[in-house]
mmCIF file of C-alpha atoms in Angstrom:
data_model
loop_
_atom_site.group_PDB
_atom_site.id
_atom_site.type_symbol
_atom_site.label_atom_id
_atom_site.label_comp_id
_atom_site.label_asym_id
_atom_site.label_seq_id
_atom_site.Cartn_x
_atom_site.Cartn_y
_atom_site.Cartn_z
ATOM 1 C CA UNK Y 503 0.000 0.000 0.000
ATOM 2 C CA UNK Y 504 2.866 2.196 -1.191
ATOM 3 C CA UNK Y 505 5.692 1.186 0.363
ATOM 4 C CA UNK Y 506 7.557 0.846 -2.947
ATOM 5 C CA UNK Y 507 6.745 3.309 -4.063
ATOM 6 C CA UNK Y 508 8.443 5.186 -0.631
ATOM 7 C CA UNK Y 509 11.156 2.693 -1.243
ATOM 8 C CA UNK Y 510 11.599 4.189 -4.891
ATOM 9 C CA UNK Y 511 11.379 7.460 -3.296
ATOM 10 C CA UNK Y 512 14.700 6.859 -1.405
ATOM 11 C CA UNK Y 513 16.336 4.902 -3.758
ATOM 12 C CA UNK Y 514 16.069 8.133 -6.486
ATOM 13 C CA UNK Y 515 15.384 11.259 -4.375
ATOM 14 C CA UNK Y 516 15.388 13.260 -7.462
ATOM 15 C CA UNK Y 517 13.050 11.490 -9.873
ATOM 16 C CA UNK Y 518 10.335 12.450 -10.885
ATOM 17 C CA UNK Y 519 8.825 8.809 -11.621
ATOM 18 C CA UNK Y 520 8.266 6.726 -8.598
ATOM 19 C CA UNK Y 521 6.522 3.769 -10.078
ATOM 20 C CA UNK Y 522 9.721 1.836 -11.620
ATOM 21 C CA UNK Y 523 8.560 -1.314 -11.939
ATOM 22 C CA UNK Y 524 5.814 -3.131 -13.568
ATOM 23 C CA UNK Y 525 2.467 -2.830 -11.740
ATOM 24 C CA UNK Y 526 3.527 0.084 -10.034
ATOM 25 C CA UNK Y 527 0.648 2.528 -11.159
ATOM 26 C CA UNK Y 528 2.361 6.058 -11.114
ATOM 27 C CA UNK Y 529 -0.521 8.550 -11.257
ATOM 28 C CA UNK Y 530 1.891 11.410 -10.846
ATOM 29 C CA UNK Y 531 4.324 10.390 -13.282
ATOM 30 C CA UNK Y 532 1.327 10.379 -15.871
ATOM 31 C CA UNK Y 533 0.947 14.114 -14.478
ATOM 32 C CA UNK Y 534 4.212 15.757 -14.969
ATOM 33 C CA UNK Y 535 4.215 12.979 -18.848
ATOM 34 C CA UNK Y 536 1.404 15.543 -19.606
ATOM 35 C CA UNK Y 537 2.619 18.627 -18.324
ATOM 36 C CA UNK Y 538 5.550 17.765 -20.825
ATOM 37 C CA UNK Y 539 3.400 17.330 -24.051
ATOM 38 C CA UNK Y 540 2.136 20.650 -23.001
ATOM 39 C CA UNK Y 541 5.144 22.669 -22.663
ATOM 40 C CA UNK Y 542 5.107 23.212 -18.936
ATOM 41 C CA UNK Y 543 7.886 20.804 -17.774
ATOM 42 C CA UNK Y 544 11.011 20.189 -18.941
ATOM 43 C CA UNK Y 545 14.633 18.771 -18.247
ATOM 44 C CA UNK Y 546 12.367 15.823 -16.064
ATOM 45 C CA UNK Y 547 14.314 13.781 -14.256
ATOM 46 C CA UNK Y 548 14.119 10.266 -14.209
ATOM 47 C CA UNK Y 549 16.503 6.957 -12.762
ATOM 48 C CA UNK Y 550 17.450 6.788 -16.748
ATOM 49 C CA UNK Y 551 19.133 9.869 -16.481
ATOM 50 C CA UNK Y 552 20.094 10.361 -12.656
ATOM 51 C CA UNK Y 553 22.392 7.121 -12.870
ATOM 52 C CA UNK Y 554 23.084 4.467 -9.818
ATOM 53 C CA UNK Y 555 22.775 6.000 -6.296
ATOM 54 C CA UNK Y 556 26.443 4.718 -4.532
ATOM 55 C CA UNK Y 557 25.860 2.620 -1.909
ATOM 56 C CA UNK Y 558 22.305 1.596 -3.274
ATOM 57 C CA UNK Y 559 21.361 -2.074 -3.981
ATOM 58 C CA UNK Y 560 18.688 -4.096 -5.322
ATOM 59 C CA UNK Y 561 17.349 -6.543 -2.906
ATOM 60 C CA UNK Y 562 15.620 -9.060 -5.649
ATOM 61 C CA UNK Y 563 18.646 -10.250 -7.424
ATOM 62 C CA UNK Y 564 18.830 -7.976 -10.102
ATOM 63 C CA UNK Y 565 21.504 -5.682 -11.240
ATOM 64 C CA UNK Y 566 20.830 -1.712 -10.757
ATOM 65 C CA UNK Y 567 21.699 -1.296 -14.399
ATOM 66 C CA UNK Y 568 19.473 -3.983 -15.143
ATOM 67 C CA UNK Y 569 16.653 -2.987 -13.454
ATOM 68 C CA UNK Y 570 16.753 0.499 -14.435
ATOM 69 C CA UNK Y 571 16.599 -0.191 -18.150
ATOM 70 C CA UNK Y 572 13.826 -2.345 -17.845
ATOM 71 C CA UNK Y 573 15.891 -6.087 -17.847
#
């Protein structure tokens, strides 16, 4: 009931997408998608761009790098 997405939170401070995995509905990512299309955000930040947090690690297996581009 949102703990991931408070995990995600932590994990990339400075995104602007919280939902990074599949099934993890991101109602305010779909916000600031459309503020984009309209001109009124820019320069978003997103774990594709912000790069591996040091010190951070995956606790299902996966690689960081992995995960991140959608592996």
């Amino acid at each position: 009931m949102g703990e991931s997405w408070h995990n995600n939170h932590h994990a990339y401070p400075g995104s602007a997408k919280l939902g990074l995995l599949p099934g993890q509905i991101d109602l305010g990512w779909w916000l600031i998608k459309a503020f984009e299309a309209t001109g009124l955000a820019s320069d978003i930040k997103t774990p594709d761009n912000l790069g591996p947090r040091p010190g951070s690690r995956r606790v299902d297996g996966l690689r960081e790098a992995d995960a991140v581009a959608g592996a």
